[in-house]
Amino acid sequence: MKVSAPGKLMLFGEHAVVYGHPCIVTAVNSRLTVSVEKSNTVEFHTPGTNNHEFLQEAVRYATERWNISSVTIDVSSSFTGKYGFGSSAAVTVATMKAITDLFSIPLSRHELFQHCYQIVLNVQKIGSGFDLAASLFGGTIYYEQFGKIIEPVEHPGYELVIGYTGEKANTVSIVEEIAQKKEQYPEKVERIFSAITDLVHNARKKIEEGDVERVGKLMDYNQEYLRDLGVSSEKLEALIQAAKKTGALGAKLSGAGRGDCMIALVSKEKRRQVEQAIVNAGGEVLSVSPDAEGVL
Ligand code: MEV
């Protein structure tokens, strides 16, 4: 049984989503493939991933829950954990989908989501689960309340340029830091999260309408809130400013911050210029596109 799952890029709403607020995320066309076969012993062949904990927990969870026999698992991936595309979510989703298909366990995508979310929480305790939803459902999605609401965002299309900073973000430690800040300055952080929530609702509408000018502006505002939260970095700012100066409609960090990637919304005409500006500012342009299909 061979299954592949896409990575993701956060468009709007990171950090606030950890507290049940909404976000908008898109699946990207970098995929991770898992092959599963029935066997007498549990075996992993994983040259394509470093997400062993998630893989092992998925197998432990599935074998215990559905009382199934042992499996041999092969993983290969067109992306690494390096860029922050959500390889742990993709490996969890692909493994669970492959195992449940192999043993003919009928599950809806929403049910599969609940199992995958439990696995992720068993391993890393925190996380909003939005990356699992992107990997499972694909496309561009609106995500809220830890997966209670997962809805497709239909739209006429948008162009993104993705710039990698070369710095690795440590999502878990940044999320913990924001939790501490929230304890210390509850009103300030709540105010930022509530502003981000309004912005996400607005962004959903504007993406659906194809109003890219406005979507770009909202990206800039979202970046201001993330700056206020203290999760931007010099390198992210350099790439964001370079993109803006050469005509990007908007630009922001994507994910936990302090590294990984920034995204810029561009017109087709400005794409090359913005890409070159990001490279000149010391970034690496990644050729991935949004709206990939979910797990298949
Ligand atoms: C990280 O990609 C996004 C965060 O919102 C964490 C999460 O939602 O689990 C910072």
PDB file of C-alpha atoms and ligand atoms in Angstrom:
ATOM      1  CA  MET A   1       0.000   0.000   0.000  1.00  0.00           C
ATOM      2  CA  LYS A   2       1.607   3.250  -1.166  1.00  0.00           C
ATOM      3  CA  VAL A   3       0.363   6.637   0.005  1.00  0.00           C
ATOM      4  CA  SER A   4       1.691  10.175  -0.376  1.00  0.00           C
ATOM      5  CA  ALA A   5       0.957  13.285   1.684  1.00  0.00           C
ATOM      6  CA  PRO A   6       1.817  16.925   0.967  1.00  0.00           C
ATOM      7  CA  GLY A   7       3.679  19.436   3.095  1.00  0.00           C
ATOM      8  CA  LYS A   8       2.117  22.775   4.064  1.00  0.00           C
ATOM      9  CA  LEU A   9       2.677  26.501   4.278  1.00  0.00           C
ATOM     10  CA  MET A  10       0.831  28.710   6.747  1.00  0.00           C
ATOM     11  CA  LEU A  11      -0.731  31.709   5.010  1.00  0.00           C
ATOM     12  CA  PHE A  12      -2.403  33.501   7.943  1.00  0.00           C
ATOM     13  CA  GLY A  13      -2.900  32.967  11.666  1.00  0.00           C
ATOM     14  CA  GLU A  14       0.150  31.163  13.072  1.00  0.00           C
ATOM     15  CA  HIS A  15       0.530  31.162  16.865  1.00  0.00           C
ATOM     16  CA  ALA A  16      -3.064  32.339  17.458  1.00  0.00           C
ATOM     17  CA  VAL A  17      -4.176  28.953  16.060  1.00  0.00           C
ATOM     18  CA  VAL A  18      -2.439  27.219  18.995  1.00  0.00           C
ATOM     19  CA  TYR A  19      -5.197  28.732  21.188  1.00  0.00           C
ATOM     20  CA  GLY A  20      -8.092  27.631  18.981  1.00  0.00           C
ATOM     21  CA  HIS A  21      -8.214  30.756  16.801  1.00  0.00           C
ATOM     22  CA  PRO A  22      -8.569  30.275  13.032  1.00  0.00           C
ATOM     23  CA  CYS A  23      -5.838  30.093  10.411  1.00  0.00           C
ATOM     24  CA  ILE A  24      -5.511  29.667   6.662  1.00  0.00           C
ATOM     25  CA  VAL A  25      -3.039  27.091   5.392  1.00  0.00           C
ATOM     26  CA  THR A  26      -2.206  25.663   1.995  1.00  0.00           C
ATOM     27  CA  ALA A  27      -0.852  22.236   1.034  1.00  0.00           C
ATOM     28  CA  VAL A  28       2.318  22.414  -1.102  1.00  0.00           C
ATOM     29  CA  ASN A  29       3.449  20.131  -3.900  1.00  0.00           C
ATOM     30  CA  SER A  30       6.375  18.642  -1.966  1.00  0.00           C
ATOM     31  CA  ARG A  31       5.245  15.173  -0.951  1.00  0.00           C
ATOM     32  CA  LEU A  32       6.271  12.423   1.388  1.00  0.00           C
ATOM     33  CA  THR A  33       5.568   8.824   0.368  1.00  0.00           C
ATOM     34  CA  VAL A  34       4.977   5.901   2.709  1.00  0.00           C
ATOM     35  CA  SER A  35       4.719   2.266   1.589  1.00  0.00           C
ATOM     36  CA  VAL A  36       3.326  -0.261   4.060  1.00  0.00           C
ATOM     37  CA  GLU A  37       3.203  -4.041   3.791  1.00  0.00           C
ATOM     38  CA  LYS A  38       2.044  -6.764   6.141  1.00  0.00           C
ATOM     39  CA  SER A  39       4.914  -8.709   7.706  1.00  0.00           C
ATOM     40  CA  ASN A  40       5.913 -10.732  10.763  1.00  0.00           C
ATOM     41  CA  THR A  41       7.996  -8.036  12.411  1.00  0.00           C
ATOM     42  CA  VAL A  42       7.773  -4.261  12.618  1.00  0.00           C
ATOM     43  CA  GLU A  43      10.457  -2.821  10.339  1.00  0.00           C
ATOM     44  CA  PHE A  44      11.195   0.723   9.219  1.00  0.00           C
ATOM     45  CA  HIS A  45      13.191   1.788   6.159  1.00  0.00           C
ATOM     46  CA  THR A  46      13.380   5.523   6.430  1.00  0.00           C
ATOM     47  CA  PRO A  47      16.117   7.092   4.343  1.00  0.00           C
ATOM     48  CA  GLY A  48      13.695   9.878   3.423  1.00  0.00           C
ATOM     49  CA  THR A  49      12.761  11.153   6.854  1.00  0.00           C
ATOM     50  CA  ASN A  50      14.072  12.121  10.244  1.00  0.00           C
ATOM     51  CA  ASN A  51      10.658  11.985  11.861  1.00  0.00           C
ATOM     52  CA  HIS A  52      11.153   8.597  13.488  1.00  0.00           C
ATOM     53  CA  GLU A  53       9.237   9.429  16.661  1.00  0.00           C
ATOM     54  CA  PHE A  54       6.069  10.243  14.719  1.00  0.00           C
ATOM     55  CA  LEU A  55       6.431   7.171  12.539  1.00  0.00           C
ATOM     56  CA  GLN A  56       6.945   4.882  15.506  1.00  0.00           C
ATOM     57  CA  GLU A  57       4.092   6.399  17.480  1.00  0.00           C
ATOM     58  CA  ALA A  58       1.759   6.095  14.471  1.00  0.00           C
ATOM     59  CA  VAL A  59       2.585   2.400  14.125  1.00  0.00           C
ATOM     60  CA  ARG A  60       2.280   1.769  17.880  1.00  0.00           C
ATOM     61  CA  TYR A  61      -1.050   3.623  18.003  1.00  0.00           C
ATOM     62  CA  ALA A  62      -2.500   1.812  14.990  1.00  0.00           C
ATOM     63  CA  THR A  63      -1.391  -1.676  15.985  1.00  0.00           C
ATOM     64  CA  GLU A  64      -2.768  -1.201  19.509  1.00  0.00           C
ATOM     65  CA  ARG A  65      -6.027   0.447  18.494  1.00  0.00           C
ATOM     66  CA  TRP A  66      -7.006  -1.911  15.689  1.00  0.00           C
ATOM     67  CA  ASN A  67      -5.147  -4.984  16.881  1.00  0.00           C
ATOM     68  CA  ILE A  68      -3.422  -5.455  13.536  1.00  0.00           C
ATOM     69  CA  SER A  69      -0.414  -7.585  12.650  1.00  0.00           C
ATOM     70  CA  SER A  70       3.088  -6.203  12.121  1.00  0.00           C
ATOM     71  CA  VAL A  71       4.087  -4.054   9.178  1.00  0.00           C
ATOM     72  CA  THR A  72       7.121  -3.121   7.114  1.00  0.00           C
ATOM     73  CA  ILE A  73       7.297   0.579   6.328  1.00  0.00           C
ATOM     74  CA  ASP A  74       9.306   2.434   3.688  1.00  0.00           C
ATOM     75  CA  VAL A  75       9.405   6.223   3.677  1.00  0.00           C
ATOM     76  CA  SER A  76      10.720   8.493   0.961  1.00  0.00           C
ATOM     77  CA  SER A  77      10.318  12.228   0.752  1.00  0.00           C
ATOM     78  CA  SER A  78      10.815  15.041  -1.715  1.00  0.00           C
ATOM     79  CA  PHE A  79      11.320  17.413   1.228  1.00  0.00           C
ATOM     80  CA  THR A  80      13.161  17.335   4.531  1.00  0.00           C
ATOM     81  CA  GLY A  81      12.374  18.753   7.944  1.00  0.00           C
ATOM     82  CA  LYS A  82      14.736  21.575   7.019  1.00  0.00           C
ATOM     83  CA  TYR A  83      12.251  24.022   5.460  1.00  0.00           C
ATOM     84  CA  GLY A  84       9.423  23.788   7.991  1.00  0.00           C
ATOM     85  CA  PHE A  85       6.983  22.261   5.483  1.00  0.00           C
ATOM     86  CA  GLY A  86       5.541  19.999   8.158  1.00  0.00           C
ATOM     87  CA  SER A  87       7.323  16.718   7.546  1.00  0.00           C
ATOM     88  CA  SER A  88       6.215  15.278  10.909  1.00  0.00           C
ATOM     89  CA  ALA A  89       2.567  15.950  10.038  1.00  0.00           C
ATOM     90  CA  ALA A  90       3.018  14.521   6.527  1.00  0.00           C
ATOM     91  CA  VAL A  91       4.689  11.350   7.820  1.00  0.00           C
ATOM     92  CA  THR A  92       1.943  10.859  10.431  1.00  0.00           C
ATOM     93  CA  VAL A  93      -0.848  11.362   7.906  1.00  0.00           C
ATOM     94  CA  ALA A  94       0.707   9.178   5.201  1.00  0.00           C
ATOM     95  CA  THR A  95       1.502   6.362   7.652  1.00  0.00           C
ATOM     96  CA  MET A  96      -1.986   6.321   9.177  1.00  0.00           C
ATOM     97  CA  LYS A  97      -3.686   6.472   5.804  1.00  0.00           C
ATOM     98  CA  ALA A  98      -1.503   3.651   4.432  1.00  0.00           C
ATOM     99  CA  ILE A  99      -2.028   1.392   7.464  1.00  0.00           C
ATOM    100  CA  THR A 100      -5.787   1.926   7.671  1.00  0.00           C
ATOM    101  CA  ASP A 101      -6.165   1.347   3.903  1.00  0.00           C
ATOM    102  CA  LEU A 102      -3.968  -1.772   4.020  1.00  0.00           C
ATOM    103  CA  PHE A 103      -6.100  -3.297   6.789  1.00  0.00           C
ATOM    104  CA  SER A 104      -9.371  -2.030   5.272  1.00  0.00           C
ATOM    105  CA  ILE A 105     -10.288   0.088   8.280  1.00  0.00           C
ATOM    106  CA  PRO A 106     -12.906   2.509   6.933  1.00  0.00           C
ATOM    107  CA  LEU A 107     -12.276   6.031   8.213  1.00  0.00           C
ATOM    108  CA  SER A 108     -13.396   9.432   6.977  1.00  0.00           C
ATOM    109  CA  ARG A 109     -10.771  12.163   6.613  1.00  0.00           C
ATOM    110  CA  HIS A 110     -12.167  13.830   9.730  1.00  0.00           C
ATOM    111  CA  GLU A 111     -11.796  10.594  11.713  1.00  0.00           C
ATOM    112  CA  LEU A 112      -8.292  10.113  10.365  1.00  0.00           C
ATOM    113  CA  PHE A 113      -7.537  13.677  11.450  1.00  0.00           C
ATOM    114  CA  GLN A 114      -8.578  12.925  15.060  1.00  0.00           C
ATOM    115  CA  HIS A 115      -6.305   9.859  15.220  1.00  0.00           C
ATOM    116  CA  CYS A 116      -3.364  11.738  13.661  1.00  0.00           C
ATOM    117  CA  TYR A 117      -3.832  14.657  16.070  1.00  0.00           C
ATOM    118  CA  GLN A 118      -3.747  12.284  19.040  1.00  0.00           C
ATOM    119  CA  ILE A 119      -0.484  10.789  17.732  1.00  0.00           C
ATOM    120  CA  VAL A 120       1.120  14.223  17.348  1.00  0.00           C
ATOM    121  CA  LEU A 121       0.040  15.219  20.877  1.00  0.00           C
ATOM    122  CA  ASN A 122       1.413  11.923  22.250  1.00  0.00           C
ATOM    123  CA  VAL A 123       4.803  12.803  20.749  1.00  0.00           C
ATOM    124  CA  GLN A 124       5.183  16.561  21.170  1.00  0.00           C
ATOM    125  CA  LYS A 125       2.407  17.564  23.653  1.00  0.00           C
ATOM    126  CA  ILE A 126       1.649  20.837  21.855  1.00  0.00           C
ATOM    127  CA  GLY A 127       0.578  21.908  18.390  1.00  0.00           C
ATOM    128  CA  SER A 128      -2.653  23.108  16.842  1.00  0.00           C
ATOM    129  CA  GLY A 129      -3.011  20.287  14.294  1.00  0.00           C
ATOM    130  CA  PHE A 130      -3.435  22.653  11.315  1.00  0.00           C
ATOM    131  CA  ASP A 131      -0.543  20.979   9.465  1.00  0.00           C
ATOM    132  CA  LEU A 132      -2.287  17.583   9.676  1.00  0.00           C
ATOM    133  CA  ALA A 133      -5.455  19.093   8.206  1.00  0.00           C
ATOM    134  CA  ALA A 134      -3.486  20.567   5.280  1.00  0.00           C
ATOM    135  CA  SER A 135      -1.802  17.237   4.640  1.00  0.00           C
ATOM    136  CA  LEU A 136      -5.086  15.297   4.824  1.00  0.00           C
ATOM    137  CA  PHE A 137      -7.463  17.592   2.970  1.00  0.00           C
ATOM    138  CA  GLY A 138      -5.101  19.461   0.617  1.00  0.00           C
ATOM    139  CA  GLY A 139      -5.901  22.697  -1.218  1.00  0.00           C
ATOM    140  CA  THR A 140      -6.165  25.933   0.731  1.00  0.00           C
ATOM    141  CA  ILE A 141      -8.119  25.497   3.944  1.00  0.00           C
ATOM    142  CA  TYR A 142      -9.658  27.442   6.794  1.00  0.00           C
ATOM    143  CA  TYR A 143      -8.922  25.708  10.111  1.00  0.00           C
ATOM    144  CA  GLU A 144     -10.334  26.516  13.544  1.00  0.00           C
ATOM    145  CA  GLN A 145     -10.758  25.130  17.079  1.00  0.00           C
ATOM    146  CA  PHE A 146      -8.234  22.333  16.795  1.00  0.00           C
ATOM    147  CA  GLY A 147      -9.920  20.819  13.743  1.00  0.00           C
ATOM    148  CA  LYS A 148     -13.576  21.191  14.735  1.00  0.00           C
ATOM    149  CA  ILE A 149     -13.862  23.368  11.658  1.00  0.00           C
ATOM    150  CA  ILE A 150     -11.912  22.424   8.526  1.00  0.00           C
ATOM    151  CA  GLU A 151     -13.276  24.062   5.375  1.00  0.00           C
ATOM    152  CA  PRO A 152     -11.908  24.455   1.849  1.00  0.00           C
ATOM    153  CA  VAL A 153     -11.176  28.012   0.715  1.00  0.00           C
ATOM    154  CA  GLU A 154     -12.234  28.130  -2.936  1.00  0.00           C
ATOM    155  CA  HIS A 155     -10.385  30.797  -4.907  1.00  0.00           C
ATOM    156  CA  PRO A 156      -9.435  31.857  -8.439  1.00  0.00           C
ATOM    157  CA  GLY A 157      -5.686  31.403  -7.765  1.00  0.00           C
ATOM    158  CA  TYR A 158      -2.756  33.251  -6.239  1.00  0.00           C
ATOM    159  CA  GLU A 159       1.006  33.292  -6.794  1.00  0.00           C
ATOM    160  CA  LEU A 160       3.451  32.812  -3.965  1.00  0.00           C
ATOM    161  CA  VAL A 161       7.217  33.180  -3.791  1.00  0.00           C
ATOM    162  CA  ILE A 162       8.799  31.223  -0.946  1.00  0.00           C
ATOM    163  CA  GLY A 163      12.115  32.324   0.534  1.00  0.00           C
ATOM    164  CA  TYR A 164      14.064  30.090   2.903  1.00  0.00           C
ATOM    165  CA  THR A 165      16.177  31.922   5.476  1.00  0.00           C
ATOM    166  CA  GLY A 166      18.709  29.113   5.958  1.00  0.00           C
ATOM    167  CA  GLU A 167      17.893  29.192   9.683  1.00  0.00           C
ATOM    168  CA  LYS A 168      16.019  26.367  11.384  1.00  0.00           C
ATOM    169  CA  ALA A 169      13.033  27.359  13.523  1.00  0.00           C
ATOM    170  CA  ASN A 170      12.443  25.424  16.722  1.00  0.00           C
ATOM    171  CA  THR A 171       8.652  25.405  16.703  1.00  0.00           C
ATOM    172  CA  VAL A 172       8.126  23.739  20.078  1.00  0.00           C
ATOM    173  CA  SER A 173      10.379  26.153  21.964  1.00  0.00           C
ATOM    174  CA  ILE A 174       8.908  29.235  20.238  1.00  0.00           C
ATOM    175  CA  VAL A 175       5.356  28.051  21.005  1.00  0.00           C
ATOM    176  CA  GLU A 176       6.381  27.560  24.658  1.00  0.00           C
ATOM    177  CA  GLU A 177       7.891  31.035  24.733  1.00  0.00           C
ATOM    178  CA  ILE A 178       4.622  32.553  23.465  1.00  0.00           C
ATOM    179  CA  ALA A 179       2.742  30.586  26.154  1.00  0.00           C
ATOM    180  CA  GLN A 180       4.962  32.202  28.790  1.00  0.00           C
ATOM    181  CA  LYS A 181       4.433  35.643  27.270  1.00  0.00           C
ATOM    182  CA  LYS A 182       0.687  35.015  27.352  1.00  0.00           C
ATOM    183  CA  GLU A 183       0.883  34.237  31.089  1.00  0.00           C
ATOM    184  CA  GLN A 184       2.954  37.336  31.742  1.00  0.00           C
ATOM    185  CA  TYR A 185       1.057  39.776  29.517  1.00  0.00           C
ATOM    186  CA  PRO A 186      -2.353  38.153  28.983  1.00  0.00           C
ATOM    187  CA  GLU A 187      -4.123  41.278  27.777  1.00  0.00           C
ATOM    188  CA  LYS A 188      -1.503  42.270  25.253  1.00  0.00           C
ATOM    189  CA  VAL A 189      -1.217  38.798  23.749  1.00  0.00           C
ATOM    190  CA  GLU A 190      -5.008  38.270  23.716  1.00  0.00           C
ATOM    191  CA  ARG A 191      -5.398  41.584  21.925  1.00  0.00           C
ATOM    192  CA  ILE A 192      -2.932  40.475  19.232  1.00  0.00           C
ATOM    193  CA  PHE A 193      -4.662  37.097  18.848  1.00  0.00           C
ATOM    194  CA  SER A 194      -8.062  38.671  18.551  1.00  0.00           C
ATOM    195  CA  ALA A 195      -6.757  41.097  15.883  1.00  0.00           C
ATOM    196  CA  ILE A 196      -5.245  38.123  14.014  1.00  0.00           C
ATOM    197  CA  THR A 197      -8.630  36.351  14.185  1.00  0.00           C
ATOM    198  CA  ASP A 198     -10.391  39.316  12.519  1.00  0.00           C
ATOM    199  CA  LEU A 199      -7.642  39.431   9.942  1.00  0.00           C
ATOM    200  CA  VAL A 200      -7.990  35.708   9.123  1.00  0.00           C
ATOM    201  CA  HIS A 201     -11.751  36.076   8.555  1.00  0.00           C
ATOM    202  CA  ASN A 202     -11.110  39.008   6.289  1.00  0.00           C
ATOM    203  CA  ALA A 203      -8.314  37.206   4.433  1.00  0.00           C
ATOM    204  CA  ARG A 204     -10.542  34.196   3.757  1.00  0.00           C
ATOM    205  CA  LYS A 205     -13.128  36.439   2.115  1.00  0.00           C
ATOM    206  CA  LYS A 206     -10.556  38.308   0.059  1.00  0.00           C
ATOM    207  CA  ILE A 207      -8.812  35.101  -1.104  1.00  0.00           C
ATOM    208  CA  GLU A 208     -12.197  33.730  -2.202  1.00  0.00           C
ATOM    209  CA  GLU A 209     -12.943  36.952  -4.070  1.00  0.00           C
ATOM    210  CA  GLY A 210      -9.529  36.921  -5.738  1.00  0.00           C
ATOM    211  CA  ASP A 211      -8.728  40.377  -4.339  1.00  0.00           C
ATOM    212  CA  VAL A 212      -4.973  39.803  -4.250  1.00  0.00           C
ATOM    213  CA  GLU A 213      -4.146  43.460  -3.543  1.00  0.00           C
ATOM    214  CA  ARG A 214      -6.097  43.261  -0.289  1.00  0.00           C
ATOM    215  CA  VAL A 215      -4.769  39.793   0.564  1.00  0.00           C
ATOM    216  CA  GLY A 216      -1.256  41.230   0.211  1.00  0.00           C
ATOM    217  CA  LYS A 217      -2.075  44.102   2.581  1.00  0.00           C
ATOM    218  CA  LEU A 218      -3.477  41.623   5.115  1.00  0.00           C
ATOM    219  CA  MET A 219      -0.241  39.624   4.900  1.00  0.00           C
ATOM    220  CA  ASP A 220       1.671  42.795   5.793  1.00  0.00           C
ATOM    221  CA  TYR A 221      -0.635  43.416   8.775  1.00  0.00           C
ATOM    222  CA  ASN A 222      -0.286  39.809   9.924  1.00  0.00           C
ATOM    223  CA  GLN A 223       3.496  40.246   9.797  1.00  0.00           C
ATOM    224  CA  GLU A 224       3.204  43.346  12.015  1.00  0.00           C
ATOM    225  CA  TYR A 225       1.352  41.324  14.651  1.00  0.00           C
ATOM    226  CA  LEU A 226       3.954  38.564  14.457  1.00  0.00           C
ATOM    227  CA  ARG A 227       6.679  41.168  14.904  1.00  0.00           C
ATOM    228  CA  ASP A 228       4.815  42.440  18.000  1.00  0.00           C
ATOM    229  CA  LEU A 229       4.735  38.890  19.338  1.00  0.00           C
ATOM    230  CA  GLY A 230       8.511  38.837  18.908  1.00  0.00           C
ATOM    231  CA  VAL A 231       8.797  35.895  16.521  1.00  0.00           C
ATOM    232  CA  SER A 232      10.343  37.586  13.491  1.00  0.00           C
ATOM    233  CA  SER A 233      14.116  37.693  12.893  1.00  0.00           C
ATOM    234  CA  GLU A 234      16.640  39.879  11.114  1.00  0.00           C
ATOM    235  CA  LYS A 235      16.926  37.454   8.242  1.00  0.00           C
ATOM    236  CA  LEU A 236      13.159  37.101   7.842  1.00  0.00           C
ATOM    237  CA  GLU A 237      12.834  40.887   7.870  1.00  0.00           C
ATOM    238  CA  ALA A 238      15.585  41.250   5.245  1.00  0.00           C
ATOM    239  CA  LEU A 239      13.851  38.834   2.874  1.00  0.00           C
ATOM    240  CA  ILE A 240      10.413  40.356   3.536  1.00  0.00           C
ATOM    241  CA  GLN A 241      11.661  43.908   2.921  1.00  0.00           C
ATOM    242  CA  ALA A 242      13.498  42.830  -0.262  1.00  0.00           C
ATOM    243  CA  ALA A 243      10.298  41.244  -1.583  1.00  0.00           C
ATOM    244  CA  LYS A 244       8.226  44.302  -0.708  1.00  0.00           C
ATOM    245  CA  LYS A 245      10.649  46.747  -2.301  1.00  0.00           C
ATOM    246  CA  THR A 246      10.545  44.884  -5.619  1.00  0.00           C
ATOM    247  CA  GLY A 247       6.782  44.909  -5.851  1.00  0.00           C
ATOM    248  CA  ALA A 248       5.418  41.991  -3.825  1.00  0.00           C
ATOM    249  CA  LEU A 249       1.775  42.631  -2.916  1.00  0.00           C
ATOM    250  CA  GLY A 250       2.500  41.505   0.638  1.00  0.00           C
ATOM    251  CA  ALA A 251       4.979  39.384   2.572  1.00  0.00           C
ATOM    252  CA  LYS A 252       5.238  37.658   5.928  1.00  0.00           C
ATOM    253  CA  LEU A 253       6.945  34.870   7.789  1.00  0.00           C
ATOM    254  CA  SER A 254       5.205  31.496   7.571  1.00  0.00           C
ATOM    255  CA  GLY A 255       5.103  29.131  10.544  1.00  0.00           C
ATOM    256  CA  ALA A 256       6.617  29.542  13.970  1.00  0.00           C
ATOM    257  CA  GLY A 257       9.068  32.304  12.980  1.00  0.00           C
ATOM    258  CA  ARG A 258      12.734  33.083  13.854  1.00  0.00           C
ATOM    259  CA  GLY A 259      13.747  31.144  10.744  1.00  0.00           C
ATOM    260  CA  ASP A 260      12.376  28.669   8.181  1.00  0.00           C
ATOM    261  CA  CYS A 261      10.482  30.447   5.390  1.00  0.00           C
ATOM    262  CA  MET A 262       8.857  33.721   4.432  1.00  0.00           C
ATOM    263  CA  ILE A 263       6.179  33.963   1.775  1.00  0.00           C
ATOM    264  CA  ALA A 264       5.466  36.804  -0.638  1.00  0.00           C
ATOM    265  CA  LEU A 265       2.278  37.258  -2.617  1.00  0.00           C
ATOM    266  CA  VAL A 266       3.150  38.404  -6.149  1.00  0.00           C
ATOM    267  CA  SER A 267       1.673  39.110  -9.555  1.00  0.00           C
ATOM    268  CA  LYS A 268       2.901  36.881 -12.405  1.00  0.00           C
ATOM    269  CA  GLU A 269       4.782  39.874 -13.874  1.00  0.00           C
ATOM    270  CA  LYS A 270       6.732  40.602 -10.693  1.00  0.00           C
ATOM    271  CA  ARG A 271       7.604  36.986  -9.765  1.00  0.00           C
ATOM    272  CA  ARG A 272      11.132  36.934 -11.279  1.00  0.00           C
ATOM    273  CA  GLN A 273      12.082  40.301  -9.782  1.00  0.00           C
ATOM    274  CA  VAL A 274      10.900  39.334  -6.307  1.00  0.00           C
ATOM    275  CA  GLU A 275      12.693  35.966  -6.508  1.00  0.00           C
ATOM    276  CA  GLN A 276      15.930  37.692  -7.503  1.00  0.00           C
ATOM    277  CA  ALA A 277      15.596  40.230  -4.687  1.00  0.00           C
ATOM    278  CA  ILE A 278      15.171  37.435  -2.135  1.00  0.00           C
ATOM    279  CA  VAL A 279      18.297  35.696  -3.434  1.00  0.00           C
ATOM    280  CA  ASN A 280      20.232  38.999  -3.348  1.00  0.00           C
ATOM    281  CA  ALA A 281      19.167  39.441   0.286  1.00  0.00           C
ATOM    282  CA  GLY A 282      20.695  36.052   1.144  1.00  0.00           C
ATOM    283  CA  GLY A 283      17.616  33.815   0.876  1.00  0.00           C
ATOM    284  CA  GLU A 284      17.033  30.617  -1.046  1.00  0.00           C
ATOM    285  CA  VAL A 285      13.980  30.592  -3.305  1.00  0.00           C
ATOM    286  CA  LEU A 286      12.098  27.302  -3.099  1.00  0.00           C
ATOM    287  CA  SER A 287      10.124  26.216  -6.126  1.00  0.00           C
ATOM    288  CA  VAL A 288       7.010  24.853  -4.504  1.00  0.00           C
ATOM    289  CA  SER A 289       3.459  25.806  -5.312  1.00  0.00           C
ATOM    290  CA  PRO A 290       0.305  26.011  -3.197  1.00  0.00           C
ATOM    291  CA  ASP A 291      -2.963  24.082  -3.418  1.00  0.00           C
ATOM    292  CA  ALA A 292      -1.559  20.569  -3.698  1.00  0.00           C
ATOM    293  CA  GLU A 293      -3.854  17.571  -3.364  1.00  0.00           C
ATOM    294  CA  GLY A 294      -4.295  16.076   0.081  1.00  0.00           C
ATOM    295  CA  VAL A 295      -3.212  12.554   1.054  1.00  0.00           C
ATOM    296  CA  LEU A 296      -3.629   9.988  -1.729  1.00  0.00           C
TER     297      LEU A 296
HETATM  298  C1  MEV B   1       4.021  26.445  13.240  1.00  0.00           C
HETATM  299  O1  MEV B   1       4.159  26.036  11.884  1.00  0.00           O
HETATM  300  C2  MEV B   1       2.704  27.129  13.470  1.00  0.00           C
HETATM  301  C3  MEV B   1       2.375  27.411  14.930  1.00  0.00           C
HETATM  302  O2  MEV B   1       1.103  28.077  14.931  1.00  0.00           O
HETATM  303  C4  MEV B   1       2.325  26.156  15.755  1.00  0.00           C
HETATM  304  C5  MEV B   1       1.087  25.301  15.536  1.00  0.00           C
HETATM  305  O3  MEV B   1       0.085  25.784  15.041  1.00  0.00           O
HETATM  306  O4  MEV B   1       1.114  24.112  15.942  1.00  0.00           O
HETATM  307  C6  MEV B   1       3.391  28.367  15.518  1.00  0.00           C
END
